[in-house]
mmCIF file of C-alpha atoms and ligand atoms in Angstrom:
data_model
loop_
_atom_site.group_PDB
_atom_site.id
_atom_site.type_symbol
_atom_site.label_atom_id
_atom_site.label_comp_id
_atom_site.label_asym_id
_atom_site.label_seq_id
_atom_site.Cartn_x
_atom_site.Cartn_y
_atom_site.Cartn_z
ATOM 1 C CA MET A 1 141.254 135.845 -139.184
ATOM 2 C CA ILE A 2 139.960 132.773 -141.006
ATOM 3 C CA GLY A 3 142.764 130.241 -141.166
ATOM 4 C CA SER A 4 144.852 131.918 -138.487
ATOM 5 C CA SER A 5 146.251 129.837 -135.662
ATOM 6 C CA PHE A 6 145.536 130.654 -132.033
ATOM 7 C CA LEU A 7 145.770 129.270 -128.509
ATOM 8 C CA CYS A 8 142.377 128.456 -127.003
ATOM 9 C CA ASN A 9 142.117 130.495 -123.792
ATOM 10 C CA ILE A 10 139.762 127.865 -122.315
ATOM 11 C CA CYS A 11 141.580 124.536 -122.798
ATOM 12 C CA GLY A 12 145.037 125.849 -123.758
ATOM 13 C CA SER A 13 145.319 123.882 -127.032
ATOM 14 C CA SER A 14 146.440 125.311 -130.346
ATOM 15 C CA ALA A 15 143.754 125.588 -132.981
ATOM 16 C CA ILE A 16 142.993 127.013 -136.420
ATOM 17 C CA PHE A 17 140.199 129.589 -136.707
ATOM 18 C CA ASP A 18 137.817 128.179 -139.291
ATOM 19 C CA PRO A 19 134.180 128.975 -138.421
ATOM 20 C CA GLY A 20 131.171 127.875 -140.426
ATOM 21 C CA GLU A 21 128.172 130.118 -141.018
ATOM 22 C CA ASN A 22 127.737 131.081 -137.382
ATOM 23 C CA TRP A 23 130.881 133.019 -136.574
ATOM 24 C CA ARG A 24 130.001 133.654 -132.935
ATOM 25 C CA GLU A 25 128.675 130.207 -131.968
ATOM 26 C CA ASP A 26 130.503 127.622 -134.069
ATOM 27 C CA ALA A 27 133.046 125.343 -132.385
ATOM 28 C CA THR A 28 136.361 126.832 -133.498
ATOM 29 C CA CYS A 29 138.701 125.135 -131.011
ATOM 30 C CA GLN A 30 139.280 121.668 -132.440
ATOM 31 C CA THR A 31 140.087 120.285 -128.952
ATOM 32 C CA CYS A 32 137.387 121.587 -126.557
ATOM 33 C CA ASN A 33 134.932 122.894 -129.190
ATOM 34 C CA SER A 34 134.880 126.390 -127.679
ATOM 35 C CA SER A 35 133.237 129.189 -129.651
ATOM 36 C CA VAL A 36 134.161 132.854 -130.036
ATOM 37 C CA ARG A 37 131.428 133.652 -127.479
ATOM 38 C CA SER A 38 132.870 131.255 -124.846
ATOM 39 C CA ARG A 39 136.398 132.551 -125.375
ATOM 40 C CA GLN A 40 135.144 136.146 -125.085
ATOM 41 C CA MET A 41 133.588 135.230 -121.729
ATOM 42 C CA ALA A 42 136.838 133.633 -120.501
ATOM 43 C CA HIS A 43 138.800 136.682 -121.697
ATOM 44 C CA CYS A 44 136.461 139.063 -119.835
ATOM 45 C CA ILE A 45 136.665 137.056 -116.603
ATOM 46 C CA THR A 46 140.448 136.688 -116.486
ATOM 47 C CA SER A 47 141.264 140.190 -117.707
ATOM 48 C CA ASN A 48 138.926 141.754 -115.123
ATOM 49 C CA ILE A 49 139.754 139.510 -112.168
ATOM 50 C CA LEU A 50 143.504 139.063 -112.735
ATOM 51 C CA GLY A 51 144.189 142.247 -114.667
ATOM 52 C CA ARG A 52 145.416 140.256 -117.683
ATOM 53 C CA SER A 53 143.909 137.878 -120.197
ATOM 54 C CA VAL A 54 145.171 134.344 -119.523
ATOM 55 C CA ILE A 55 144.302 130.721 -120.308
ATOM 56 C CA LEU A 56 141.642 129.292 -117.968
ATOM 57 C CA SER A 57 143.077 125.776 -117.847
ATOM 58 C CA GLY A 58 146.240 127.045 -116.137
ATOM 59 C CA LEU A 59 144.415 128.712 -113.244
ATOM 60 C CA ASP A 60 143.852 127.434 -109.712
ATOM 61 C CA LEU A 61 142.096 130.194 -107.762
ATOM 62 C CA PRO A 62 139.670 128.498 -105.341
ATOM 63 C CA HIS A 63 139.310 131.681 -103.276
ATOM 64 C CA VAL A 64 137.504 133.364 -106.193
ATOM 65 C CA GLN A 65 133.825 132.381 -106.187
ATOM 66 C CA GLY A 66 131.532 132.633 -109.185
ATOM 67 C CA ILE A 67 128.336 131.363 -110.712
ATOM 68 C CA GLY A 68 126.941 131.018 -114.200
ATOM 69 C CA LEU A 69 123.379 131.054 -115.503
ATOM 70 C CA SER A 70 123.069 127.899 -117.620
ATOM 71 C CA ASP A 71 126.595 128.371 -118.950
ATOM 72 C CA ASN A 72 127.878 126.291 -121.820
ATOM 73 C CA SER A 73 128.993 122.975 -120.271
ATOM 74 C CA ASN A 74 132.506 123.089 -121.740
ATOM 75 C CA LEU A 75 133.166 126.571 -120.391
ATOM 76 C CA ALA A 76 131.632 125.513 -117.054
ATOM 77 C CA HIS A 77 133.984 122.496 -116.877
ATOM 78 C CA TYR A 78 137.082 124.693 -117.113
ATOM 79 C CA LEU A 79 135.633 127.379 -114.801
ATOM 80 C CA THR A 80 134.990 124.718 -112.138
ATOM 81 C CA ARG A 81 138.669 123.784 -112.234
ATOM 82 C CA ALA A 82 139.935 127.378 -112.237
ATOM 83 C CA PHE A 83 137.685 128.915 -109.557
ATOM 84 C CA SER A 84 135.099 127.985 -106.923
ATOM 85 C CA TYR A 85 132.451 128.053 -109.600
ATOM 86 C CA GLN A 86 128.939 126.633 -109.842
ATOM 87 C CA ASN A 87 126.708 126.558 -112.871
ATOM 88 C CA THR A 88 123.056 127.283 -111.975
ATOM 89 C CA TYR A 89 119.758 126.637 -113.714
ATOM 90 C CA TYR A 90 116.203 127.877 -113.913
ATOM 91 C CA HIS A 91 114.642 124.387 -114.020
ATOM 92 C CA GLN A 92 117.082 122.142 -112.085
ATOM 93 C CA GLU A 93 119.446 122.208 -109.102
ATOM 94 C CA PRO A 94 121.285 124.308 -108.247
ATOM 95 C CA LEU A 95 118.258 126.515 -108.852
ATOM 96 C CA LEU A 96 118.624 130.227 -109.433
ATOM 97 C CA ASP A 97 115.894 132.473 -110.783
ATOM 98 C CA ILE A 98 117.935 135.588 -111.520
ATOM 99 C CA CYS A 99 114.764 137.730 -111.466
ATOM 100 C CA ARG A 100 114.052 136.591 -107.897
ATOM 101 C CA PRO A 101 117.259 135.210 -106.348
ATOM 102 C CA SER A 102 116.633 133.367 -103.079
ATOM 103 C CA SER A 103 118.478 134.368 -99.909
ATOM 104 C CA ARG A 104 121.202 131.707 -100.379
ATOM 105 C CA TRP A 105 122.510 133.617 -103.387
ATOM 106 C CA ILE A 106 122.452 137.188 -102.093
ATOM 107 C CA GLU A 107 125.942 138.773 -102.136
ATOM 108 C CA SER A 108 127.381 135.259 -102.474
ATOM 109 C CA VAL A 109 129.877 135.561 -105.345
ATOM 110 C CA ASP A 110 132.741 137.550 -106.852
ATOM 111 C CA PHE A 111 131.596 137.043 -110.441
ATOM 112 C CA LEU A 112 128.419 136.198 -112.314
ATOM 113 C CA LEU A 113 128.267 135.050 -115.921
ATOM 114 C CA SER A 114 125.068 135.550 -117.883
ATOM 115 C CA SER A 115 125.551 134.632 -121.506
ATOM 116 C CA ASP A 116 122.488 134.990 -123.761
ATOM 117 C CA VAL A 117 119.968 134.582 -120.919
ATOM 118 C CA PHE A 118 118.308 137.968 -120.364
ATOM 119 C CA GLU A 119 116.565 137.893 -123.754
ATOM 120 C CA HIS A 120 114.570 134.930 -122.392
ATOM 121 C CA VAL A 121 113.496 136.177 -118.945
ATOM 122 C CA PRO A 122 109.914 137.334 -118.417
ATOM 123 C CA SER A 123 109.093 141.050 -118.372
ATOM 124 C CA PRO A 124 109.871 143.363 -116.738
ATOM 125 C CA VAL A 125 113.498 142.725 -117.712
ATOM 126 C CA GLU A 126 114.702 145.208 -115.074
ATOM 127 C CA LYS A 127 114.225 142.425 -112.495
ATOM 128 C CA ALA A 128 117.010 140.348 -114.087
ATOM 129 C CA PHE A 129 119.508 143.213 -113.948
ATOM 130 C CA GLU A 130 118.548 143.956 -110.325
ATOM 131 C CA GLY A 131 118.880 140.250 -109.449
ATOM 132 C CA ALA A 132 122.335 140.134 -111.048
ATOM 133 C CA CYS A 133 123.426 143.014 -108.847
ATOM 134 C CA LYS A 134 121.980 141.347 -105.733
ATOM 135 C CA VAL A 135 123.910 138.069 -106.078
ATOM 136 C CA LEU A 136 127.266 139.846 -106.395
ATOM 137 C CA ARG A 137 129.362 140.946 -103.476
ATOM 138 C CA PRO A 138 130.320 144.646 -103.457
ATOM 139 C CA GLY A 139 132.945 145.094 -106.184
ATOM 140 C CA GLY A 140 131.814 141.874 -107.888
ATOM 141 C CA LEU A 141 131.983 141.413 -111.650
ATOM 142 C CA LEU A 142 129.148 140.743 -114.088
ATOM 143 C CA VAL A 143 130.029 139.372 -117.527
ATOM 144 C CA LEU A 144 126.975 139.671 -119.737
ATOM 145 C CA THR A 145 126.074 138.870 -123.304
ATOM 146 C CA VAL A 146 122.664 139.459 -124.855
ATOM 147 C CA PRO A 147 121.579 139.806 -128.467
ATOM 148 C CA CYS A 148 121.907 143.545 -128.979
ATOM 149 C CA ASP A 149 122.871 146.141 -131.541
ATOM 150 C CA ALA A 150 122.851 149.903 -132.082
ATOM 151 C CA ARG A 151 119.038 150.161 -132.471
ATOM 152 C CA ALA A 152 117.447 153.052 -130.583
ATOM 153 C CA GLN A 153 115.179 150.944 -128.365
ATOM 154 C CA THR A 154 114.942 147.361 -127.190
ATOM 155 C CA THR A 155 112.435 145.390 -129.261
ATOM 156 C CA GLU A 156 110.033 143.444 -127.031
ATOM 157 C CA HIS A 157 108.570 140.708 -129.259
ATOM 158 C CA PHE A 158 105.500 140.184 -127.012
ATOM 159 C CA PRO A 159 105.101 143.441 -125.072
ATOM 160 C CA ASN A 160 101.624 142.662 -123.698
ATOM 161 C CA VAL A 161 102.381 139.118 -122.527
ATOM 162 C CA ARG A 162 103.162 138.328 -118.875
ATOM 163 C CA ASN A 163 102.777 134.514 -118.843
ATOM 164 C CA PHE A 164 103.052 132.196 -121.794
ATOM 165 C CA ARG A 165 103.333 128.630 -123.034
ATOM 166 C CA ILE A 166 104.991 127.359 -126.199
ATOM 167 C CA LEU A 167 102.730 124.984 -128.120
ATOM 168 C CA ASP A 168 103.518 122.555 -130.920
ATOM 169 C CA PHE A 169 100.274 122.874 -132.901
ATOM 170 C CA GLU A 170 99.821 121.200 -136.300
ATOM 171 C CA SER A 171 103.580 121.263 -136.991
ATOM 172 C CA GLU A 172 103.893 124.905 -136.041
ATOM 173 C CA TRP A 173 105.382 126.418 -132.889
ATOM 174 C CA LEU A 174 103.070 128.964 -131.279
ATOM 175 C CA LEU A 175 103.332 131.199 -128.252
ATOM 176 C CA LEU A 176 100.096 131.367 -126.282
ATOM 177 C CA GLY A 177 100.341 134.359 -123.979
ATOM 178 C CA LYS A 178 98.165 135.944 -121.316
ATOM 179 C CA THR A 179 98.089 139.694 -120.702
ATOM 180 C CA PRO A 180 97.840 141.300 -117.234
ATOM 181 C CA GLU A 181 94.163 141.955 -118.037
ATOM 182 C CA GLY A 182 93.586 138.224 -118.615
ATOM 183 C CA ALA A 183 93.286 138.328 -122.413
ATOM 184 C CA PHE A 184 94.993 135.664 -124.579
ATOM 185 C CA GLU A 185 97.331 136.331 -127.510
ATOM 186 C CA VAL A 186 98.724 133.854 -130.028
ATOM 187 C CA HIS A 187 102.053 134.538 -131.773
ATOM 188 C CA ARG A 188 103.782 132.620 -134.557
ATOM 189 C CA ASP A 189 107.182 132.963 -136.332
ATOM 190 C CA LEU A 190 109.034 132.530 -133.026
ATOM 191 C CA ILE A 191 112.819 132.828 -132.720
ATOM 192 C CA PHE A 192 114.309 129.891 -130.808
ATOM 193 C CA HIS A 193 117.846 129.680 -129.407
ATOM 194 C CA GLY A 194 119.123 126.113 -129.323
ATOM 195 C CA GLY A 195 116.749 124.607 -131.892
ATOM 196 C CA PRO A 196 112.988 124.600 -132.593
ATOM 197 C CA GLY A 197 110.786 124.414 -129.500
ATOM 198 C CA THR A 198 113.606 125.229 -127.067
ATOM 199 C CA THR A 199 114.143 128.632 -125.483
ATOM 200 C CA VAL A 200 112.183 131.390 -127.165
ATOM 201 C CA GLU A 201 113.671 134.866 -127.674
ATOM 202 C CA LEU A 202 111.421 137.450 -125.993
ATOM 203 C CA ARG A 203 113.366 140.556 -126.911
ATOM 204 C CA PHE A 204 116.330 141.975 -128.849
ATOM 205 C CA PHE A 205 118.209 144.637 -126.936
ATOM 206 C CA SER A 206 119.407 148.085 -127.768
ATOM 207 C CA GLU A 207 123.009 148.304 -126.513
ATOM 208 C CA ASN A 208 122.346 151.749 -125.004
ATOM 209 C CA HIS A 209 119.317 150.351 -123.190
ATOM 210 C CA VAL A 210 121.447 147.529 -121.712
ATOM 211 C CA ILE A 211 123.896 150.119 -120.379
ATOM 212 C CA LYS A 212 121.014 152.122 -118.889
ATOM 213 C CA LEU A 213 119.529 148.981 -117.292
ATOM 214 C CA LEU A 214 122.925 148.166 -115.748
ATOM 215 C CA GLU A 215 123.320 151.703 -114.381
ATOM 216 C CA ASP A 216 119.794 151.715 -112.970
ATOM 217 C CA ALA A 217 120.433 148.373 -111.247
ATOM 218 C CA GLY A 218 123.488 149.825 -109.477
ATOM 219 C CA PHE A 219 126.394 148.777 -111.711
ATOM 220 C CA HIS A 220 129.347 150.963 -112.616
ATOM 221 C CA ASP A 221 132.550 150.590 -114.706
ATOM 222 C CA ILE A 222 130.357 149.358 -117.578
ATOM 223 C CA ARG A 223 132.380 148.359 -120.632
ATOM 224 C CA VAL A 224 131.406 146.913 -124.018
ATOM 225 C CA HIS A 225 134.212 144.623 -125.194
ATOM 226 C CA LYS A 226 134.729 145.288 -128.885
ATOM 227 C CA GLU A 227 138.361 144.205 -128.794
ATOM 228 C CA SER A 228 139.863 141.375 -130.821
ATOM 229 C CA VAL A 229 142.329 139.093 -129.059
ATOM 230 C CA PRO A 230 143.851 137.261 -132.049
ATOM 231 C CA GLU A 231 146.255 135.144 -129.960
ATOM 232 C CA PHE A 232 143.181 133.583 -128.263
ATOM 233 C CA GLY A 233 141.008 133.280 -131.378
ATOM 234 C CA ILE A 234 138.719 136.133 -130.341
ATOM 235 C CA PHE A 235 137.483 137.883 -133.450
ATOM 236 C CA PRO A 236 134.234 139.594 -132.461
ATOM 237 C CA PRO A 237 131.284 139.284 -134.798
ATOM 238 C CA HIS A 238 130.069 142.531 -136.322
ATOM 239 C CA HIS A 239 128.618 144.301 -133.334
ATOM 240 C CA GLU A 240 125.933 141.877 -132.283
ATOM 241 C CA GLY A 241 125.977 140.485 -128.782
ATOM 242 C CA LEU A 242 129.375 141.721 -127.679
ATOM 243 C CA PRO A 243 130.280 140.915 -124.070
ATOM 244 C CA ILE A 244 129.684 143.657 -121.531
ATOM 245 C CA THR A 245 131.371 143.796 -118.135
ATOM 246 C CA ALA A 246 130.170 145.781 -115.139
ATOM 247 C CA ARG A 247 131.065 146.080 -111.449
ATOM 248 C CA LYS A 248 128.742 146.222 -108.476
HETATM 249 ZN ZN1 ZN B 301 139.811 124.749 -126.489
#
């Protein structure tokens, strides 16, 4: 694995697999800086939509429509060229709140990418899975990653909190939360994705629970992608946050 050469399935360049400490996230394509996670996403899209895993940069399929939820900008750049693809956001246009998708998004796309988003959405998390199903056309494809492992149950870090704010208080990041009964809770030792003070992790999933949530939302053909694709530099990390595909 480490030191092996591969073709990046996003930009098409040859590269040497040489990750740093963060196997899944580090930029391991020396041309477009794609990570294992981004290349797994590209692999899941092309292998499910075309029936074979191919390089994104060689595709021109404007009849296939897709959206991402705050996708990595490099992956989004190549997806925009390959498909009729739009990246969407929670806080800026084009706006999409996956827990409550507005009518413009309902049954609007053939594929939806949600990479490390559902651990950040407010409870109840079921709403995000139901929203994902709503935006897809019948037969549409969801490609999902979340932090998950073989634990028996999903760990909700703040199970009583419905609304919250992140506060920078005396050099410490705090979560000030309000319960449905109106009581306040303060939590410290927060886990941020993307650097201190950014997006706080609200939960860590059980893989079996993710599959159950997908089934309950109306998905079928649910598959956890444990496969390596060495020719494309896809060497999955040890069973944490593997991509999952599902069909509406
Ligand atoms: Zn690349």
